[in-house]
Coordinates of C-alpha atoms in Angstrom, one line a residue:
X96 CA 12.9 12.6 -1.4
X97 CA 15.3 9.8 -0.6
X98 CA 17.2 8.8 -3.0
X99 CA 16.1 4.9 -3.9
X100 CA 18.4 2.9 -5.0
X101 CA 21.6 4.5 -4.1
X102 CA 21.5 3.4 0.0
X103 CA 19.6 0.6 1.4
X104 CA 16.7 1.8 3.8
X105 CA 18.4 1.3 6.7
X106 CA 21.1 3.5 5.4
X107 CA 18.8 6.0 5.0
X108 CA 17.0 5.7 8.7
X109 CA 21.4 6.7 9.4
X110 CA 21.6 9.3 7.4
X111 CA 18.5 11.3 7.9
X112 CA 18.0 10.6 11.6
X113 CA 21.0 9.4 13.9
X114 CA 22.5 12.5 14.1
X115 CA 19.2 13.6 16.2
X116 CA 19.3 10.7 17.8
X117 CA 23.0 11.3 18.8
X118 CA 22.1 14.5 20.3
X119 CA 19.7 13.2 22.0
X120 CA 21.3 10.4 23.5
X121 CA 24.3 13.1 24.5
X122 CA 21.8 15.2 26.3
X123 CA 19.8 12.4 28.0
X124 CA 22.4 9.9 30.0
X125 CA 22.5 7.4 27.2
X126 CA 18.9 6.5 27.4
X127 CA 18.4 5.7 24.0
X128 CA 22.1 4.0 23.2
X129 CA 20.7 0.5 23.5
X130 CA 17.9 1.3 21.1
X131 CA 19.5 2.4 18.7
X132 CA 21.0 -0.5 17.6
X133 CA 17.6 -2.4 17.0
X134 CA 15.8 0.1 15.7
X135 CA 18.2 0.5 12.5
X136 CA 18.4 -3.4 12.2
X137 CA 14.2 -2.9 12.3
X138 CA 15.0 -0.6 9.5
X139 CA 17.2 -2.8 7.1
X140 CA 14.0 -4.7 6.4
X141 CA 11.1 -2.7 6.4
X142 CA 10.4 1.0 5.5
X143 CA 11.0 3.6 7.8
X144 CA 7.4 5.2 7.8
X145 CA 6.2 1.9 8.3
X146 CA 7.4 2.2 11.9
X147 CA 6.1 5.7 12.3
X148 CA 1.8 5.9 11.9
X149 CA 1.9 8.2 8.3
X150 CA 0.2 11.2 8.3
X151 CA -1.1 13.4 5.2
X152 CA 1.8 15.9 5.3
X153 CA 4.4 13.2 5.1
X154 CA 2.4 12.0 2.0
X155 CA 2.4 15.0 0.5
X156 CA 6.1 15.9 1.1
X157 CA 7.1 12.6 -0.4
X158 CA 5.0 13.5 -3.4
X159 CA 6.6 16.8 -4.2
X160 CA 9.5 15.5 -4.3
X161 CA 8.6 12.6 -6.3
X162 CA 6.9 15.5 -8.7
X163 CA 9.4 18.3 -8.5
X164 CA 13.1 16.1 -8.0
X165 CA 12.1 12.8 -9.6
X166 CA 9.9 13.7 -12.6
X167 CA 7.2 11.7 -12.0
X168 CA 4.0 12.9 -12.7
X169 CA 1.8 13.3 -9.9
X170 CA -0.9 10.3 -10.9
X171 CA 2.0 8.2 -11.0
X172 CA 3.4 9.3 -7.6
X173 CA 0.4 8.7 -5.7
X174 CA -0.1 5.5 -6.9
X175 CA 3.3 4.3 -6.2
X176 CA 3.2 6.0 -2.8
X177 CA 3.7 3.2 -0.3
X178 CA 2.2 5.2 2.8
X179 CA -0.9 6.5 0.9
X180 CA -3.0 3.0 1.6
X181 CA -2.2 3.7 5.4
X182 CA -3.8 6.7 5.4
X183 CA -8.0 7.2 6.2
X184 CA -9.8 8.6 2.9
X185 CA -10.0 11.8 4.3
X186 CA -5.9 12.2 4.6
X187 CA -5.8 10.9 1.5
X188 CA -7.7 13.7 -0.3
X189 CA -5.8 16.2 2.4
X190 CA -2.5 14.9 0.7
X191 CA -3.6 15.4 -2.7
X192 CA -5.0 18.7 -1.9
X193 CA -1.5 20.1 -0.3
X194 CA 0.6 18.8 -3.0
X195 CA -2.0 20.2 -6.1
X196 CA -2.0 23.5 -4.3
X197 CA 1.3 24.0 -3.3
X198 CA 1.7 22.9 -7.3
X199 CA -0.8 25.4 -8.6
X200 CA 0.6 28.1 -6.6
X201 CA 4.4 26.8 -6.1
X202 CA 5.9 30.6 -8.3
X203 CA 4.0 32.4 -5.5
X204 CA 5.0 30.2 -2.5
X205 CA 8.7 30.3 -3.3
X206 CA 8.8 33.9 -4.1
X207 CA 7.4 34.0 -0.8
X208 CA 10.1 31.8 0.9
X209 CA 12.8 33.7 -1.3
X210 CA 11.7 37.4 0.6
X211 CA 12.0 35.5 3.6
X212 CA 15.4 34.1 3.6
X213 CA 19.0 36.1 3.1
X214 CA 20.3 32.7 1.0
X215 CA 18.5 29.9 0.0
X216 CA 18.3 26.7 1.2
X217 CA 21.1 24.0 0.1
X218 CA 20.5 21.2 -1.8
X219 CA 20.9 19.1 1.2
X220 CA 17.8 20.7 2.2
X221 CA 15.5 20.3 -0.2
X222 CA 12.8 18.5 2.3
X223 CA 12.9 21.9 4.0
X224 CA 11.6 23.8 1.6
X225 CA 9.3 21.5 0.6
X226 CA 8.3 21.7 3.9
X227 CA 7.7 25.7 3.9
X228 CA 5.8 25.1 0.6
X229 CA 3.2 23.2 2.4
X230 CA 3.5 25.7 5.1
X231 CA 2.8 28.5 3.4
X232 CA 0.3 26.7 1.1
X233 CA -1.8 25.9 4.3
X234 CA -1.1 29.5 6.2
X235 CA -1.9 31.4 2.6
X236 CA -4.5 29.6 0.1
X237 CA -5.8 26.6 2.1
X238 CA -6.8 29.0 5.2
X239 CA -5.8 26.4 8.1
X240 CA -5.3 28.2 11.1
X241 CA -1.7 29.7 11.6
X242 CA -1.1 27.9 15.0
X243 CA -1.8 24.6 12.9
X244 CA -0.2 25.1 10.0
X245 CA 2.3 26.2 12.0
X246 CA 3.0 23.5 14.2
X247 CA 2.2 20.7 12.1
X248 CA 5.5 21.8 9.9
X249 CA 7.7 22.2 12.8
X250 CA 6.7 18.4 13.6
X251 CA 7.2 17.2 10.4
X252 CA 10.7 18.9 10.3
X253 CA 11.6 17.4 13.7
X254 CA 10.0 13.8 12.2
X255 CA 11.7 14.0 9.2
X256 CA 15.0 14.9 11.2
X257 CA 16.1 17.9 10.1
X258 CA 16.1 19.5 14.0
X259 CA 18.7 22.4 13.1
X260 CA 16.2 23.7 10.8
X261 CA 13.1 23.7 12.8
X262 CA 13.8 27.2 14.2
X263 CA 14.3 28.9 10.5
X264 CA 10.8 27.1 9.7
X265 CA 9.2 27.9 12.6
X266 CA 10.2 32.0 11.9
X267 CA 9.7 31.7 8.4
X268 CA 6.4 30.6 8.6
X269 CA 5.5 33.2 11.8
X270 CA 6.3 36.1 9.7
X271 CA 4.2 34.8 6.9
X272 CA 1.2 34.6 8.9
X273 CA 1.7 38.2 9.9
X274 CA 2.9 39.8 6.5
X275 CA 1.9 36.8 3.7
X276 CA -1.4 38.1 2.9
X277 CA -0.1 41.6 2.2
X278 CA 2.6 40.0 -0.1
X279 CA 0.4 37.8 -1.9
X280 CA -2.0 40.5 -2.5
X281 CA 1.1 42.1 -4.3
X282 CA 2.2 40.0 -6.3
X283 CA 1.1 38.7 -10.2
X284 CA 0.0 35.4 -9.1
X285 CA -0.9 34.0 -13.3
X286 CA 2.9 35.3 -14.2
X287 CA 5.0 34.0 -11.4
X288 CA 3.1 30.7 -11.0
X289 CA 3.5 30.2 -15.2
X290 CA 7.1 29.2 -16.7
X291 CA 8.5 31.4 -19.0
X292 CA 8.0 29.7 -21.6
X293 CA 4.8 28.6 -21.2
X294 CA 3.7 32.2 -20.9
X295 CA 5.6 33.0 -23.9
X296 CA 4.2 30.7 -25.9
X297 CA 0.3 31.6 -25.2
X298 CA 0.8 35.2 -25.7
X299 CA 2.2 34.8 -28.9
X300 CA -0.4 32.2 -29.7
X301 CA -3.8 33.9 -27.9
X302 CA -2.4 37.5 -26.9
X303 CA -1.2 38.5 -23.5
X304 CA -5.0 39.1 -22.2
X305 CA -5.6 35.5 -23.1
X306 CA -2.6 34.1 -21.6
X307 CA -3.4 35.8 -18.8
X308 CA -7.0 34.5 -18.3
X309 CA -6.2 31.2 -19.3
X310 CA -3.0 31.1 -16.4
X311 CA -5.7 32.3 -13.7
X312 CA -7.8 29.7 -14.6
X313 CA -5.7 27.4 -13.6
X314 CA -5.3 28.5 -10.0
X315 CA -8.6 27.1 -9.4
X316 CA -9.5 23.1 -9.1
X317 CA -11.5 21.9 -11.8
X318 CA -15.1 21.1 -11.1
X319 CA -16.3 17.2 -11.9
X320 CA -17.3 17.0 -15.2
X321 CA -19.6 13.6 -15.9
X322 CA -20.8 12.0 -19.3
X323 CA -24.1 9.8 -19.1
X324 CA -25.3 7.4 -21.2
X325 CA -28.9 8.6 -21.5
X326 CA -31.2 10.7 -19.4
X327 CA -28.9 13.6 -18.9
X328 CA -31.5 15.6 -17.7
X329 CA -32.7 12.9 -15.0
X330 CA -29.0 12.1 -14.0
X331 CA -28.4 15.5 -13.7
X332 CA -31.2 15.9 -10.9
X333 CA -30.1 13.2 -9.4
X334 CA -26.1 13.7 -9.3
X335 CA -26.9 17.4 -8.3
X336 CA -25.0 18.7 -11.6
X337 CA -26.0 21.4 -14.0
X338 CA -26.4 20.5 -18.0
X339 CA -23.3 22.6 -20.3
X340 CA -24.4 23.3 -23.7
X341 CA -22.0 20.8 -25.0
X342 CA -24.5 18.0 -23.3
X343 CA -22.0 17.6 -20.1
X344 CA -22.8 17.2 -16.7
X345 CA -21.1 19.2 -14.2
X346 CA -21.4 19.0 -10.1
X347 CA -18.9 21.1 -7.8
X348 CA -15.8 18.6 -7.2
X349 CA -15.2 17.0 -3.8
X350 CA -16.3 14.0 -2.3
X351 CA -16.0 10.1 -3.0
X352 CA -16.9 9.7 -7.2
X353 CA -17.8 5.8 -6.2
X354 CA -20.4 6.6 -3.7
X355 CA -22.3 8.9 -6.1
X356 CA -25.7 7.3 -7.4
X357 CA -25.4 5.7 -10.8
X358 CA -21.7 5.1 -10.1
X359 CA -21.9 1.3 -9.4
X360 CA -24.5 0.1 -12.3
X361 CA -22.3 2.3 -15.0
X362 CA -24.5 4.7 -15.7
X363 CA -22.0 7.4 -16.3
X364 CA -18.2 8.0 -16.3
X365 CA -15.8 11.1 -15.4
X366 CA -14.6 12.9 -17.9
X367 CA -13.6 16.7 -19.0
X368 CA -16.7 18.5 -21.3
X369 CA -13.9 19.7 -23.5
X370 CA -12.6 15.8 -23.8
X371 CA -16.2 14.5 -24.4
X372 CA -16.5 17.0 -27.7
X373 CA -14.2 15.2 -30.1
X374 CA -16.3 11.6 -29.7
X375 CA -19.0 14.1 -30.8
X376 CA -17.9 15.1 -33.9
X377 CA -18.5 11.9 -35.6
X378 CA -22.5 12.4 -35.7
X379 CA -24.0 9.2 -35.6
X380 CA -21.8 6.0 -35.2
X381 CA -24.7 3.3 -34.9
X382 CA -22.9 0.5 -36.6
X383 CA -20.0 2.2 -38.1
X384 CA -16.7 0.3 -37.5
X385 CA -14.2 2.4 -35.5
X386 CA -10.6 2.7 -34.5
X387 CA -9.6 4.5 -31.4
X388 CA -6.7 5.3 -31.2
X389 CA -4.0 5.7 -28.2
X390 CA -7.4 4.7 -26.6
X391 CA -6.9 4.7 -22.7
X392 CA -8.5 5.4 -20.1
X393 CA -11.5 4.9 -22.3
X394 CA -13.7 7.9 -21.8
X395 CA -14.1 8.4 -25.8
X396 CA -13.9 4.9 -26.6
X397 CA -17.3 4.2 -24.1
X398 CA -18.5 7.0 -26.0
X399 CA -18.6 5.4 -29.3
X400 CA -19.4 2.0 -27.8
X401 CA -22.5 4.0 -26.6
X402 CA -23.3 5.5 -29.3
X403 CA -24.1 1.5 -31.2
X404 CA -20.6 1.8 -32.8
X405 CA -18.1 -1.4 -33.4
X406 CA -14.9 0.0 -31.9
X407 CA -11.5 -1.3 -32.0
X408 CA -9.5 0.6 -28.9
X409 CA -6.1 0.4 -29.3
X410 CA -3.1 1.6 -27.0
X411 CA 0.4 0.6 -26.6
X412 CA 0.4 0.1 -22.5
X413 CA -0.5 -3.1 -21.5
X414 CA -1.3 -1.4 -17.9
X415 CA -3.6 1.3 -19.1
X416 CA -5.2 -1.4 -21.4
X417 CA -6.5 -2.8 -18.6
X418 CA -7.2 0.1 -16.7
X419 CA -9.6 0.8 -19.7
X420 CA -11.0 -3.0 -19.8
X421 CA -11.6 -1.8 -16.0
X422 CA -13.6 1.2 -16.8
X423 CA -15.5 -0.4 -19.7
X424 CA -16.4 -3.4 -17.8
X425 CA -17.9 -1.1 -15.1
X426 CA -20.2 0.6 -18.5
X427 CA -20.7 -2.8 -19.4
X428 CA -19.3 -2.3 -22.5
X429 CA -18.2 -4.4 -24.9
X430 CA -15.2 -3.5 -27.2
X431 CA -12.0 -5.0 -28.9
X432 CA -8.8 -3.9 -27.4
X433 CA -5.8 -4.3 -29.0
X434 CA -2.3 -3.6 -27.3
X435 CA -0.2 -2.0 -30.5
X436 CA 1.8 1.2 -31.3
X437 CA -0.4 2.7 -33.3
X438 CA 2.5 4.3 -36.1
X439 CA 2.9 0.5 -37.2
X440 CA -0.3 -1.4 -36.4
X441 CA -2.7 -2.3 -39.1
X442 CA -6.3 -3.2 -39.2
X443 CA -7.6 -6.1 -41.0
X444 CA -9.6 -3.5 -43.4
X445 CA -10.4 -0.1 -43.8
X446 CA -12.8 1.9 -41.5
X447 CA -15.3 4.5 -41.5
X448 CA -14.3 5.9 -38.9
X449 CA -10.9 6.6 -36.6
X450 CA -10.5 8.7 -33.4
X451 CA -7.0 10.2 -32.5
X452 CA -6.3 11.6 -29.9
X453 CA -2.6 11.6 -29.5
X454 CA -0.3 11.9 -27.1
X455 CA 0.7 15.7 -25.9
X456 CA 1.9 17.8 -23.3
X457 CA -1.3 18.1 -21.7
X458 CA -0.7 22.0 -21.2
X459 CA -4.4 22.4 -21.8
X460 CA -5.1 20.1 -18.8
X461 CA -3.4 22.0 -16.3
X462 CA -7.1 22.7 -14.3
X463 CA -6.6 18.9 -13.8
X464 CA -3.0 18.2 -13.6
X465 CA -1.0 20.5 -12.0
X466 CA 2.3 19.3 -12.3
X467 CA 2.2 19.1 -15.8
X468 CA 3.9 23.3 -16.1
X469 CA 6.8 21.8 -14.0
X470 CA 7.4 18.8 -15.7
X471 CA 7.0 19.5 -19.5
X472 CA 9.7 21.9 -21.5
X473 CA 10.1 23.1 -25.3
X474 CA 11.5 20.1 -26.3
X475 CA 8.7 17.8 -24.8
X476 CA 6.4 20.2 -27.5
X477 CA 9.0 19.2 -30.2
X478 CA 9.0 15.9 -29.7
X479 CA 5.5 15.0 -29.2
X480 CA 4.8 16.9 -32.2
X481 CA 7.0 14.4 -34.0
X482 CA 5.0 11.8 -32.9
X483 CA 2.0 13.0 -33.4
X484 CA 2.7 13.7 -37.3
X485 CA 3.2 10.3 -37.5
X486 CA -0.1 8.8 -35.8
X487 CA -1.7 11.1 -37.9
X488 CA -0.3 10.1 -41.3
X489 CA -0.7 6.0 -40.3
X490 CA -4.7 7.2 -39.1
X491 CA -4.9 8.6 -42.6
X492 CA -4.1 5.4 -43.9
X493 CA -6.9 3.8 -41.6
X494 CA -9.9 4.9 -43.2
X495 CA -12.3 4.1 -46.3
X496 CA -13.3 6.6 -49.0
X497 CA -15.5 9.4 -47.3
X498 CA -14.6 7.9 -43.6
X499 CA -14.2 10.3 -40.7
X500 CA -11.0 11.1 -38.8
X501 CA -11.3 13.4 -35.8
X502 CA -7.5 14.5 -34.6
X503 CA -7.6 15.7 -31.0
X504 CA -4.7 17.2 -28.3
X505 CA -5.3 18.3 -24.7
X506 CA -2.4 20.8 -25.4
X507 CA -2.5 24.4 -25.8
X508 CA 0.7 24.6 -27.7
X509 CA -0.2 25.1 -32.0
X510 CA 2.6 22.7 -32.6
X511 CA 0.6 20.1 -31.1
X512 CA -2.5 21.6 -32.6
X513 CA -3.3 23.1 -36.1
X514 CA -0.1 23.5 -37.3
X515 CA -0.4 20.0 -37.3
X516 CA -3.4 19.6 -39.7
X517 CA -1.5 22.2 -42.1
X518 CA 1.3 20.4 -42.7
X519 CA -0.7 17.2 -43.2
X520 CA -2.5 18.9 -45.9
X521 CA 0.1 20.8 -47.5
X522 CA 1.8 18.0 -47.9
X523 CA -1.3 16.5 -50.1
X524 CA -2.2 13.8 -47.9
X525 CA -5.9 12.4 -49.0
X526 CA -8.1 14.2 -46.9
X527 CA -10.1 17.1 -46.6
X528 CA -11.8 19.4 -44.0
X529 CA -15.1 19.3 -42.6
X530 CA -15.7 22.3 -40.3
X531 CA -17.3 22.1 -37.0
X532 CA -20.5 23.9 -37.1
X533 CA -21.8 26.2 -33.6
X534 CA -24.7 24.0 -33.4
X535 CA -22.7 21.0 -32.8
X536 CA -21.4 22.7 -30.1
X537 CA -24.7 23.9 -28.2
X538 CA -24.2 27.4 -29.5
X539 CA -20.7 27.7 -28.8
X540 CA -19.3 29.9 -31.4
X541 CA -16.7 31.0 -29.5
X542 CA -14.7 27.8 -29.2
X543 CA -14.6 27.5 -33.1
X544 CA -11.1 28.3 -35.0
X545 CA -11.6 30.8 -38.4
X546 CA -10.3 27.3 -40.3
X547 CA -13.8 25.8 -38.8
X548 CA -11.8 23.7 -35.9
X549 CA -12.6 23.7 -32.6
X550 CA -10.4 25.5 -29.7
X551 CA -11.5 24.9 -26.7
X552 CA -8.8 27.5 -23.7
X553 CA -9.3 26.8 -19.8
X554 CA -11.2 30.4 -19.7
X555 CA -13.8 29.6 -21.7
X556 CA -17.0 29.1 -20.0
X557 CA -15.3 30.7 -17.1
X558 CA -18.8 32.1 -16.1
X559 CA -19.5 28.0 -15.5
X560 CA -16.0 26.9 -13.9
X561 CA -14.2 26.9 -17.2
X562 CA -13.2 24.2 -19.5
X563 CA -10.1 21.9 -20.7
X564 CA -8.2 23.7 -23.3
X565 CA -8.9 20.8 -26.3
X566 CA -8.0 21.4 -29.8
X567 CA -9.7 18.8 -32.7
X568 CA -10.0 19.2 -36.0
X569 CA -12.5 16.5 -38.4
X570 CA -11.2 15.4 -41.4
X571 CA -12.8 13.2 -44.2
X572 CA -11.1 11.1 -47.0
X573 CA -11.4 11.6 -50.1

């Protein structure tokens, strides 16, 4: 990725691409010395790919780097991407593909790239090897043809101006489509494509069987989950989506979510069957006055709304407050949004009811997010849980005698999870336990903890695609 901020854009048209001009203009009669000149004063005031058409792959190598150099996390990435509009909806899903796979399988693909090269690559050319990664992602998991894959690399190297290298990608990624599938079939794909830690952490936390199951589930795309307002059974025949025992709807994922039916009068909304069973918990809400908490994008919140509840949704990001005024508007749903951290804010009384589901390291969201095992560490874990142990003390504080709080994490990680809850009661604040029964869960024993909370890993229903790993707990005051 360029490096914003640090050159203007023109500077960066010099950097990256006038010493293949140069040659060129050496090895043509000066054709292109007049040209020169205009086309980096073009590029002083616009962007660069605005004067080349974009194209999927040089999308996606933008956003790896954004994911893998800057930080960012992919959602953000894409929608700060300023070629991604410019590209047909097909591309656009082509981008997003590339990236999420060459994130899924990235421990495979640069083991892969490591066989193939006597040194790596320098820093200088980290484009490169971002480049092989979407090579190899296409030659090895994505099945494009090898004469495609191929090519299209070697163009984008030569686009992208890195000529000298075109040669070492072109061999690199020749050999692979002789002797990749061969490697690949030897290698432990869960291990190299999970962190260390990460891998650690489950196996002392589920065992080593478990930690492998749960890492292979997240070599796979997640499927579209749905939650309806009523009729499940009719929207399911309609949206071509299977019922899960938790009351879900699930179709295979692909396509454009807008143009499905029931989409444009609100009859539904996306969201994870593992997500959807905390709102559930509650029982019935019809007229109980609710606080969610850290609220957006809104999935639980129209949940509750649904259900006939008064809720207050409350989240401290004025951008993803409106994203969630967005999605509830679409429901036609009706609810009080307050923009507030939640440690400090304070409702004008007491309530029977508060939802919390705080802010984690999503590592039991992987299915969905894939960038999240290269962007989180131990200290994210240590300092979310932090957090956390403070929205859940000022929650406590929320509710009326014999109200509800339901605590909930899309992380894997028992800091974030249960260890939670015992520390909150072992240090005597006023609440109590209620356990989740089977029943609430459509049968689903196997997703309940030994303390009665539920546990939801990214194996479970594997037999239907999986699920989110989710962990909640439901607490009462006393």
């Amino acid at each position: 990725m360029h490096h914003a901020g640090l050159f203007s854009r023109g500077e960066h048209a010099r950097r990256y691409f006038l010493p293949a001009l140069r040659a060129r203009n050496c090895t043509e009669g000066g054709v292109f010395t007049q040209r020169i000149g205009a086309f980096f004063k073009m590029a002083d005031s616009t962007l660069l790919s605005s004067t080349i058409a974009p194209s999927a792959r040089g999308v996606a190598i933008d956003l790896l780097g954004a994911v893998l150099r800057r930080r960012r996390p992919l959602d953000d990435a894409i929608e700060e991407a300023p070629d991604l509009p410019g590209l047909s909806v097909r591309d656009r899903a082509f981008a997003r593909l590339l990236v999420a796979t060459v994130l899924r399988r990235l421990g495979q693909i640069d083991a892969l790239i490591a066989h193939c090269l006597a040194t790596p690559l320098p820093p200088r050319a980290a484009q490169v090897h971002d480049m092989l990664r979407l090579g190899i992602a296409q030659l090895l998991f994505l099945r494009t043809p090898a004469h495609a894959a191929v090519a299209t690399t070697v163009d984008l190297a030569d686009a992208r101006g890195f000529t000298t290298h075109k040669g070492l990608v072109n061999a690199v990624l020749r050999r692979l489509s002789q002797d990749g599938p061969a490697l690949v079939e030897r290698q432990d794909a869960p291990r190299l494509n999970t962190p260390k830690w990460l891998w650690a952490a489950w196996s002392e936390a589920y065992g080593e069987d478990y930690a492998r199951r749960i890492a292979e589930s997240h070599m796979r795309e997640a499927p579209l989950d749905i939650s309806v307002r009523a009729d499940a059974t009719g929207w399911a025949e309609r949206l071509e989506a299977t019922i899960l025992p938790t009351g879900s709807l699930r179709r295979a994922a692909g396509g454009a979510i807008a143009n499905l039916p029931g989409y444009g009068e609100g009859a539904w909304w996306v969201q994870d069957a593992a997500a959807a069973i905390p709102a559930k918990l509650f029982g019935d809400v019809t007229d109980k006055m609710m606080i969610d908490l850290c609220a957006a994008p809104g999935g639980k919140t129209a949940q509750l709304a649904s259900g006939g509840a008064n809720v207050t949704a409350l989240d401290r990001s004025p951008r993803r407050i409106d994203r969630m005024v967005g999605n509830l508007g679409r429901l036609s749903l009706h609810v009080e949004t307050v923009c507030a951290d939640a440690v400090t804010w304070k409702p004008p009384r007491k309530v029977w009811g508060v939802l919390l589901d705080a802010p984690c390291t999503a590592t039991g969201a992987i299915r969905r997010h894939p960038d999240v095992p290269h962007l989180k560490t131990p200290d994210d874990v240590a300092r979310l849980a932090a957090v956390q142990e403070r929205l859940l003390h000022a929650a406590v504080d929320m509710l009326e005698p014999g109200g509800v709080l339901v605590y909930c994490t899309c992380s894997l990680e028992p800091e974030e999870g249960p260890r939670q809850i015992a520390k909150l009661l072992a240090r005597g604040a006023p609440v109590e336990r209620r356990p989740v029964q089977a029943e609430e869960l459509g049968g689903l024993g196997e997703v309940i903890t030994k303390d009665g909370d539920l546990r939801t890993l990214p194996c479970h229903l594997s037999e239907q695609d999986g699920i989110d790993g989710f962990f909640a707990a439901r607490l009462i005051r006393k």
